[in-house]
Tab-separated table of C-alpha atoms (C1' of nucleotides) in Angstrom:
chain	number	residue	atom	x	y	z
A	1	UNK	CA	4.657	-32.190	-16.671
A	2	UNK	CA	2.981	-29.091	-15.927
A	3	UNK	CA	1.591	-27.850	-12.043
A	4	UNK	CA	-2.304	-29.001	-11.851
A	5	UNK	CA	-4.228	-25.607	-10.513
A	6	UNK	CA	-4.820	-25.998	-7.166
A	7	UNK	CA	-8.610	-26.103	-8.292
A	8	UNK	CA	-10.779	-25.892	-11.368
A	9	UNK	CA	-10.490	-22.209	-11.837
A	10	UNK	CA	-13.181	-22.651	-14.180
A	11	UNK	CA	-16.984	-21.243	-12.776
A	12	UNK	CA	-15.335	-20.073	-9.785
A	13	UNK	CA	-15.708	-16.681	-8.351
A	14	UNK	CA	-13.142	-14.542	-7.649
A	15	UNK	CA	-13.198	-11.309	-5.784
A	16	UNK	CA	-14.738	-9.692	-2.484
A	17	UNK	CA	-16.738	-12.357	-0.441
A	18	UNK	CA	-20.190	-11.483	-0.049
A	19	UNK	CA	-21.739	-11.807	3.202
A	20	UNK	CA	-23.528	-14.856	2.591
A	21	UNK	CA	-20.544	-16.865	1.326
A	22	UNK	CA	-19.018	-15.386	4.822
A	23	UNK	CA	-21.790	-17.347	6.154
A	24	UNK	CA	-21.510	-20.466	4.768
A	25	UNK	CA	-17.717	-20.615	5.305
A	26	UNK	CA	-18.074	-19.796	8.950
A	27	UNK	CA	-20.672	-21.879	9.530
A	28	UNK	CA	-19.308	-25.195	7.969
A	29	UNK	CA	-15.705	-24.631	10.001
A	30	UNK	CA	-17.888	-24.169	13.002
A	31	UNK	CA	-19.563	-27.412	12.110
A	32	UNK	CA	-16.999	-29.676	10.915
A	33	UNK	CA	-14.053	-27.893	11.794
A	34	UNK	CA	-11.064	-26.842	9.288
A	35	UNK	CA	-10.540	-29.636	7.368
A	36	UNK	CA	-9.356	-30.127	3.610
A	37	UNK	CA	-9.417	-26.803	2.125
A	38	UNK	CA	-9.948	-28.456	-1.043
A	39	UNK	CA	-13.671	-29.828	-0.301
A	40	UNK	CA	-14.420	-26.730	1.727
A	41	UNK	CA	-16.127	-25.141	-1.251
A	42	UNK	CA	-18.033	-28.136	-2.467
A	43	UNK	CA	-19.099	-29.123	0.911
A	44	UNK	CA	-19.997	-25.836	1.873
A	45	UNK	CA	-21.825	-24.386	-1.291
A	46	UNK	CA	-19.159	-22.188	-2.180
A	47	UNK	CA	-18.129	-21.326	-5.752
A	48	UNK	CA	-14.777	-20.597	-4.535
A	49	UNK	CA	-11.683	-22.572	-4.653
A	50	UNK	CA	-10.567	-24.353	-1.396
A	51	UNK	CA	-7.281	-22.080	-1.451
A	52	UNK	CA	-9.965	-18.709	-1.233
A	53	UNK	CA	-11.976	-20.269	1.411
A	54	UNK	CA	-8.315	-20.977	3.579
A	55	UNK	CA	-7.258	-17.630	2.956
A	56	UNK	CA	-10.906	-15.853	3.895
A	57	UNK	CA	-10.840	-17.803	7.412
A	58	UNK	CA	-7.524	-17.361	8.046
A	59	UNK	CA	-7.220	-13.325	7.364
A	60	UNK	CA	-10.651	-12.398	7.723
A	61	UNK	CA	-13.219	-14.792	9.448
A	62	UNK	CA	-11.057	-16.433	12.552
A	63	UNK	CA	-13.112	-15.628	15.671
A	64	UNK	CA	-9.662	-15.285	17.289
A	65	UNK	CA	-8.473	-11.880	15.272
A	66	UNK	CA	-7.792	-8.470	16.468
A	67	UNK	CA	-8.887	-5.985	14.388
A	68	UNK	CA	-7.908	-2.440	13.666
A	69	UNK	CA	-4.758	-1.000	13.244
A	70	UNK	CA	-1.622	-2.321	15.192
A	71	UNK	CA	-0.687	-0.582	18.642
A	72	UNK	CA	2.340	1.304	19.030
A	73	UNK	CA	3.748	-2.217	20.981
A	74	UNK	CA	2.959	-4.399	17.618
A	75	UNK	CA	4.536	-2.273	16.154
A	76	UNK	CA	7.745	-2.318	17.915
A	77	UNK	CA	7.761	-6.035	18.279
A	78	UNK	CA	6.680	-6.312	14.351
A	79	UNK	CA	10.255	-3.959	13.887
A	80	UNK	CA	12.036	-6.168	15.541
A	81	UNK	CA	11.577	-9.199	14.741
A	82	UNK	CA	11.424	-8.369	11.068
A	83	UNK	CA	15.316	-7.231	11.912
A	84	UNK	CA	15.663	-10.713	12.972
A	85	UNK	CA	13.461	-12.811	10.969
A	86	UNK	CA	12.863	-10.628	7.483
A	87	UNK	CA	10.232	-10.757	5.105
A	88	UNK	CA	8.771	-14.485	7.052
A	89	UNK	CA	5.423	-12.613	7.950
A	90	UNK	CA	4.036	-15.892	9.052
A	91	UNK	CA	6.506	-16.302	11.134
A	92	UNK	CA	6.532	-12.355	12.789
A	93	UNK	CA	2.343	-12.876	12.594
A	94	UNK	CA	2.995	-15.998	14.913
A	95	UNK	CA	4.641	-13.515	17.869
A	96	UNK	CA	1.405	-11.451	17.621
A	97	UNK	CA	-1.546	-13.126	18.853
A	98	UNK	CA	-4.575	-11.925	16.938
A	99	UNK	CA	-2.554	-10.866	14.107
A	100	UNK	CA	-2.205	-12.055	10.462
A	101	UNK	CA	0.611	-12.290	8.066
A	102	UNK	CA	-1.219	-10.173	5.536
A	103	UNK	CA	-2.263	-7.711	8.134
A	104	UNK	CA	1.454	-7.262	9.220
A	105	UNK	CA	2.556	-7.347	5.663
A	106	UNK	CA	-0.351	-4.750	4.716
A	107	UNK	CA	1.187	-2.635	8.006
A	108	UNK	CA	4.658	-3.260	7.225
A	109	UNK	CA	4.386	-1.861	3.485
A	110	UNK	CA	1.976	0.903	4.168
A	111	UNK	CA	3.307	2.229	7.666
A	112	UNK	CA	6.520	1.032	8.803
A	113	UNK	CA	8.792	1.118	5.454
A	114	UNK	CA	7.679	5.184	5.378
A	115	UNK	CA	8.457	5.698	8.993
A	116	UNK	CA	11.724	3.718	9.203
A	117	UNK	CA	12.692	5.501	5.614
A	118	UNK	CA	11.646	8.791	7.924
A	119	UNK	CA	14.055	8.004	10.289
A	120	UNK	CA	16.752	7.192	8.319
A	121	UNK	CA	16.892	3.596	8.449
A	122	UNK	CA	16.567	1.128	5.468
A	123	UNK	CA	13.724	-1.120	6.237
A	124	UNK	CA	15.256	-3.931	4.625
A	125	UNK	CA	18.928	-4.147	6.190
A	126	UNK	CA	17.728	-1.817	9.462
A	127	UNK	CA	20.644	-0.345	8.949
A	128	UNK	CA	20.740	3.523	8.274
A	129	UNK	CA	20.502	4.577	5.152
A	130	UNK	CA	23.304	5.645	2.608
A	131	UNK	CA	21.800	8.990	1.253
A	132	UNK	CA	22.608	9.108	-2.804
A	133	UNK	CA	23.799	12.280	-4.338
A	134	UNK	CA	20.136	12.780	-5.538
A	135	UNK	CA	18.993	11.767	-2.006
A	136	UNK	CA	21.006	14.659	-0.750
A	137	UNK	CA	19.673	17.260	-2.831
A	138	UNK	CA	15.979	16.075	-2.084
A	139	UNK	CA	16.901	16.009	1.713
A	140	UNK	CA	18.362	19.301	0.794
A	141	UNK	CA	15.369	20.701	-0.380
A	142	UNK	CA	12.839	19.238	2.506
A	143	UNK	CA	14.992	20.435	4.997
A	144	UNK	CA	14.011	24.217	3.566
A	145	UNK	CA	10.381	23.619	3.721
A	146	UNK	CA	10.904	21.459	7.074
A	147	UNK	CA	13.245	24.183	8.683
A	148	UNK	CA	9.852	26.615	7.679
A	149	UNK	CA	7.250	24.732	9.161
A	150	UNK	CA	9.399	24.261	12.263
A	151	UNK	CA	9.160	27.621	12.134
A	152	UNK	CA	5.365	27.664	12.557
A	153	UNK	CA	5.532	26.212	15.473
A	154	UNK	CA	4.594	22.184	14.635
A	155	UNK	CA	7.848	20.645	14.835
A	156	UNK	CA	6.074	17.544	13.421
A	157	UNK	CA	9.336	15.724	11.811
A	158	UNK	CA	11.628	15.855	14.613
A	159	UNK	CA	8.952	15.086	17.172
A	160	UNK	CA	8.141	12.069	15.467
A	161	UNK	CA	11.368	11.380	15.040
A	162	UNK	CA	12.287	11.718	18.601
A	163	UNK	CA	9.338	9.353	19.088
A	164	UNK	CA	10.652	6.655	16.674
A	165	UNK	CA	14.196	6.410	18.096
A	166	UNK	CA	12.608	5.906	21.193
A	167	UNK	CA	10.661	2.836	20.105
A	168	UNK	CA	13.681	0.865	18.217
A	169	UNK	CA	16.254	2.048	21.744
A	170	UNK	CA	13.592	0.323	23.981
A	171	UNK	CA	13.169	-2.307	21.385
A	172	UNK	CA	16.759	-3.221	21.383
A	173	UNK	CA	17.112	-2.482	25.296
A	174	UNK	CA	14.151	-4.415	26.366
A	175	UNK	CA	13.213	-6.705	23.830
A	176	UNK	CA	13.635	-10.324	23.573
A	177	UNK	CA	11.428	-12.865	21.013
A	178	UNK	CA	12.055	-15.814	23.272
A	179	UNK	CA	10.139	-14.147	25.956
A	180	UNK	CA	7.220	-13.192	23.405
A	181	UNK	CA	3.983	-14.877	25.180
A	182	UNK	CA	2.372	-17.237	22.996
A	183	UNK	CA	-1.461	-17.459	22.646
A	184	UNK	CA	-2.394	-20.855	23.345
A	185	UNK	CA	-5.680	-21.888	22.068
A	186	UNK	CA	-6.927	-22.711	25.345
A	187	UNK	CA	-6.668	-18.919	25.739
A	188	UNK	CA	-8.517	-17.972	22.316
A	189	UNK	CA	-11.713	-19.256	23.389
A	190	UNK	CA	-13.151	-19.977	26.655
A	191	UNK	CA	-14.898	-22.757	27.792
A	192	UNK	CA	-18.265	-21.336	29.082
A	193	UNK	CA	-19.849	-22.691	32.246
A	194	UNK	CA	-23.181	-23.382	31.314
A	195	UNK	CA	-21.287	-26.236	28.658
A	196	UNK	CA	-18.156	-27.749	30.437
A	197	UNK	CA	-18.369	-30.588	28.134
A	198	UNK	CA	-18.148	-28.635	24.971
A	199	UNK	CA	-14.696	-30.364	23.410
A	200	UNK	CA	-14.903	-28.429	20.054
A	201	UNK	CA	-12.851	-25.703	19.450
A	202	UNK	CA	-12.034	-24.330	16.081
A	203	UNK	CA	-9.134	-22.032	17.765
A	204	UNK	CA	-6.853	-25.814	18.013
A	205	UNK	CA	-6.232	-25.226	14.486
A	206	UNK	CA	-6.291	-21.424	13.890
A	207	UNK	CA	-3.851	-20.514	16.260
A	208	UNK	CA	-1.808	-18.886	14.225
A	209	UNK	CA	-0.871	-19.415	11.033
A	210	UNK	CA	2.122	-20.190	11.353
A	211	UNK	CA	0.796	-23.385	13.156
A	212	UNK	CA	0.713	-25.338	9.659
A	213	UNK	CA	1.870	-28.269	11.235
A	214	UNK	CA	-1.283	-28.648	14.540
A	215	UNK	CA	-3.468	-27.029	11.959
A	216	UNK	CA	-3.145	-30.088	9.081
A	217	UNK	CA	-2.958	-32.845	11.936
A	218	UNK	CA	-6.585	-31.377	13.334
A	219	UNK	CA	-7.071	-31.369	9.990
A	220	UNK	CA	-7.061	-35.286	9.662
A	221	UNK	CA	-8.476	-35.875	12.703
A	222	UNK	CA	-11.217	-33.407	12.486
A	223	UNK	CA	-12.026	-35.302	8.755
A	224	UNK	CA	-11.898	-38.600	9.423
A	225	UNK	CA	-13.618	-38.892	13.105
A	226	UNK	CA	-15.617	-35.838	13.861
A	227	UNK	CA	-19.405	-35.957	12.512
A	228	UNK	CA	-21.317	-32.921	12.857
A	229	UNK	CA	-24.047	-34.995	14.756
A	230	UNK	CA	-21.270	-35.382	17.900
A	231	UNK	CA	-19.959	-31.806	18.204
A	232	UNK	CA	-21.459	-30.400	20.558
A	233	UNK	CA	-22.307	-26.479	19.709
A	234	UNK	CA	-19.409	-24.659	20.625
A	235	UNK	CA	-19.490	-21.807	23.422
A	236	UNK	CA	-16.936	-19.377	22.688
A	237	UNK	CA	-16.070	-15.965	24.036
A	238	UNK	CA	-16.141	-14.318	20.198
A	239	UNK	CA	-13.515	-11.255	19.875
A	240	UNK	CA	-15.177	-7.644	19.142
A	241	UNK	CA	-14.230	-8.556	15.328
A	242	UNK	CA	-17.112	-10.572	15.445
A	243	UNK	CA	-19.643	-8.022	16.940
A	244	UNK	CA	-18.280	-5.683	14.451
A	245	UNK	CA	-20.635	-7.216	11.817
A	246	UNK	CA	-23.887	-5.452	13.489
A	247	UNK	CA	-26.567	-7.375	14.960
A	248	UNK	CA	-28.791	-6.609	11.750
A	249	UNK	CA	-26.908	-8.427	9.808
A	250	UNK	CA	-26.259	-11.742	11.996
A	251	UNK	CA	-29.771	-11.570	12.368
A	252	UNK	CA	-30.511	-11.567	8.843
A	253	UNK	CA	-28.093	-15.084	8.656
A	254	UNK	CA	-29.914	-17.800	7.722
A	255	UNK	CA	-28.347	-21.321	7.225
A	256	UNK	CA	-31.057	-23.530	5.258
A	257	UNK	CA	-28.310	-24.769	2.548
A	258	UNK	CA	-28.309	-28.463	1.388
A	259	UNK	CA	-25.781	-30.017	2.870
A	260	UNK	CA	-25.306	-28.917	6.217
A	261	UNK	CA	-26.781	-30.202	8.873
A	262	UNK	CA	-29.232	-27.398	9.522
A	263	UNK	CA	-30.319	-27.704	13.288
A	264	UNK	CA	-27.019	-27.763	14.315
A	265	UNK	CA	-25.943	-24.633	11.954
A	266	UNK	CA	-29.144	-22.727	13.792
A	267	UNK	CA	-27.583	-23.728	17.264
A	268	UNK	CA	-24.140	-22.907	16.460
A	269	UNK	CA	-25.569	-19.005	15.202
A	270	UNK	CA	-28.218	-18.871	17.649
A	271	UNK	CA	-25.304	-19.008	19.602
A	272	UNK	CA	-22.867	-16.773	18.378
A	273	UNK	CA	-25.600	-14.259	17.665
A	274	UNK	CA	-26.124	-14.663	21.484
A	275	UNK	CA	-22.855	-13.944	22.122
A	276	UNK	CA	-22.303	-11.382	20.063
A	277	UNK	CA	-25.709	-9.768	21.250
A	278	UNK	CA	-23.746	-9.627	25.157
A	279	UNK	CA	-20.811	-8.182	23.793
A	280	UNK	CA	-22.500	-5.055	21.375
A	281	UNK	CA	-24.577	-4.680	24.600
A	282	UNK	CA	-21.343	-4.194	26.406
A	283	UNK	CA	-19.862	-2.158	23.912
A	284	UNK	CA	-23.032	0.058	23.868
A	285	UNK	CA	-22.371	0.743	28.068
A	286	UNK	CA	-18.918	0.999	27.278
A	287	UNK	CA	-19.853	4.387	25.041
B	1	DA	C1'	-20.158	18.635	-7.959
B	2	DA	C1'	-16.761	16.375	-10.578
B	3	DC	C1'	-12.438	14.809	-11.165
B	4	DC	C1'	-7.978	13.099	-9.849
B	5	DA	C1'	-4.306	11.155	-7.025
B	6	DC	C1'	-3.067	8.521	-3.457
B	7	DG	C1'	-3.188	5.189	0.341
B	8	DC	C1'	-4.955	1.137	2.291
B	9	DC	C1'	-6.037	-3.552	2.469
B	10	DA	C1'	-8.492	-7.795	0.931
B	11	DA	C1'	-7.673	-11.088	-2.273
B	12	DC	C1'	-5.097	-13.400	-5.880
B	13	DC	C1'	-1.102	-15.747	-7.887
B	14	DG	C1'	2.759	-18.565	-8.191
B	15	DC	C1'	6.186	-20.971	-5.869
B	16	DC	C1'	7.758	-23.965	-2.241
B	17	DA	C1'	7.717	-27.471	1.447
B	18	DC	C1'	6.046	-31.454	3.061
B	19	DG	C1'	3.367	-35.629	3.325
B	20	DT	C1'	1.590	-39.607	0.909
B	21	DT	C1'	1.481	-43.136	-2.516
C	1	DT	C1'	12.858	-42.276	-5.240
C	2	DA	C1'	9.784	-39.988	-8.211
C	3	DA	C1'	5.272	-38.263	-8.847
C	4	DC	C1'	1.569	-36.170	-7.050
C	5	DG	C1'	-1.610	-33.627	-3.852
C	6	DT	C1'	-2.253	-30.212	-0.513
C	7	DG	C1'	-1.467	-26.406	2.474
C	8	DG	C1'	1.312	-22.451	3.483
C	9	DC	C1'	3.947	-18.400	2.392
C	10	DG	C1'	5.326	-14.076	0.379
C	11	DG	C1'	4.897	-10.841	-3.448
C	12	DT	C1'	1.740	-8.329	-6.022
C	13	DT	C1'	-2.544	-6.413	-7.697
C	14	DG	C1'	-6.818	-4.041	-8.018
C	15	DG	C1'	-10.896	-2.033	-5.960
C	16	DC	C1'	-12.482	1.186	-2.822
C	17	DG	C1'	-12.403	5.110	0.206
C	18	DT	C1'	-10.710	9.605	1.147
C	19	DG	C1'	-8.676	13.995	0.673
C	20	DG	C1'	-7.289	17.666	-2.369
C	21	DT	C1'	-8.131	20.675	-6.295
DNA sequence: AACCACGCCAACCGCCACGTT
DNA sequence: TAACGTGGCGGTTGGCGTGGT
């Protein structure tokens, strides 16, 4: 039988996404809403497959992401439920608002493994480790250049040690997942005043992506019923992610493609552009 | 200045689950 | 119930930046 590709792979680019297929993504979720990943591409001028474009919104382009690296509380809560849940990133990404799977999974293999390994703890059971024989001997050997640096003063290891316990005791004392406070989407983007009536929200299905379910049934709705002509232009409070592009750039933005409708594209940037003009402006009194 | 090694992270790939026909 | 289509998930890869020599 044989598994169709998800897409015809052939023509398609692969890779980094430019800034002006950022564009065109953004801008046709912001107009019709995320809807069949499949037609994304074709409908929004993209020679990328719809799997690509899903991926892109989802881990890069959601207005609704934190960015940066994850505070010492992530952290902790990432630890923990990874003890309880394992490798299901979606499903630890889903207890940190903000947060993607990849990002935690990026975090988890770069930063936590190493420390937990530091502190003795196998990052896949979180239980401690069993030291091999050649384990031994290598802790052996640190410990001489360790028990010399100590001696310099730094006591970096132990410290940061000391500091890691710390984390998983409160963890275990303090933590709970049931009491983990969900981000509704409600609370992604706010309604502003000068638009009560604004009813479009691309946050309903970007929640989280662990929201499969709400995301593919605004999915069908969001195809069948919504035209672009009766959305009215969202007004959203866009995270610092956002503003993180520099003005230059979202100035530069043009949306004149075929297929769009193009006034409404203008309104939706003008927009955000506005938006994110407030909130550099407030990061610029803010340094 | 040039080279190398390493770490980080965005993006890809393949499999799976689920819904529809 | 099987076949198929689609979206989601988790593992892996490769490009890029950075620090060291």
């Amino acid at each position: 039988m044989g598994r169709q590709p998800c897409c015809d792979k052939v023509g398609l680019k692969k890779g980094p996404w430019t800034a002006e297929e950022d564009k065109r993504l953004i801008n046709f979720i912001l107009t019709n809403g995320q809807c069949c990943w499949r037609a994304v591409p074709k409908l929004a001028g993209l020679l990328r497959c719809g799997k690509s474009c899903r991926l892109r919104w989802t881990n890069y382009l959601r207005p609704d992401l934190k960015r940066g690296l994850l505070s010492e509380a992530e952290e902790k809560l990432v630890i923990e439920l990874h003890s309880k849940l394992g490798n299901r990133w979606s499903k630890i990404a889903s207890h940190l608002p903000g947060r993607t799977d990849n990002e935690i999974k990026n975090h988890w293999n770069t930063h936590i493994k190493k420390k937990l390994r530091r502190m003795g703890i196998d990052p896949l059971t979180h239980e401690p480790l069993i030291p091999s024989a050649n384990d031994l001997l290598h802790q052996e050997q640190q410990q001489v250049g360790a028990s010399a640096d100590r001696r310099e003063g730094n006591d970096k290891v132990s410290e940061e040690q000391g500091e890691e316990e710390n984390i998983t005791s409160t963890v275990d004392d303090a933590f709970c997942t049931d009491e983990v406070p969900m981000i509704q989407p409600h609370e992604m983007i706010v309604p502003c005043a000068s638009t009560p009536s604004a009813s479009f929200s691309i946050s309903s299905s970007s929640s989280s992506s662990s929201s499969s379910s709400s995301s593919s049934s605004s999915c069908s709705s969001s195809c069948s019923s919504v035209k672009a002509q009766e959305i009215q232009p969202p007004c959203m409070e866009w995270p610092e992610s956002v503003c993180l592009w520099g003005l230059d750039e979202l100035n530069g933005w043009d949306f004149n493609y075929a297929q769009g409708d193009e006034q409404l594209g203008l309104d939706l940037f003008t927009q955000w552009q506005r938006t994110a003009l407030d909130q550099e402006t407030w990061k610029f009194e803010l340094f």
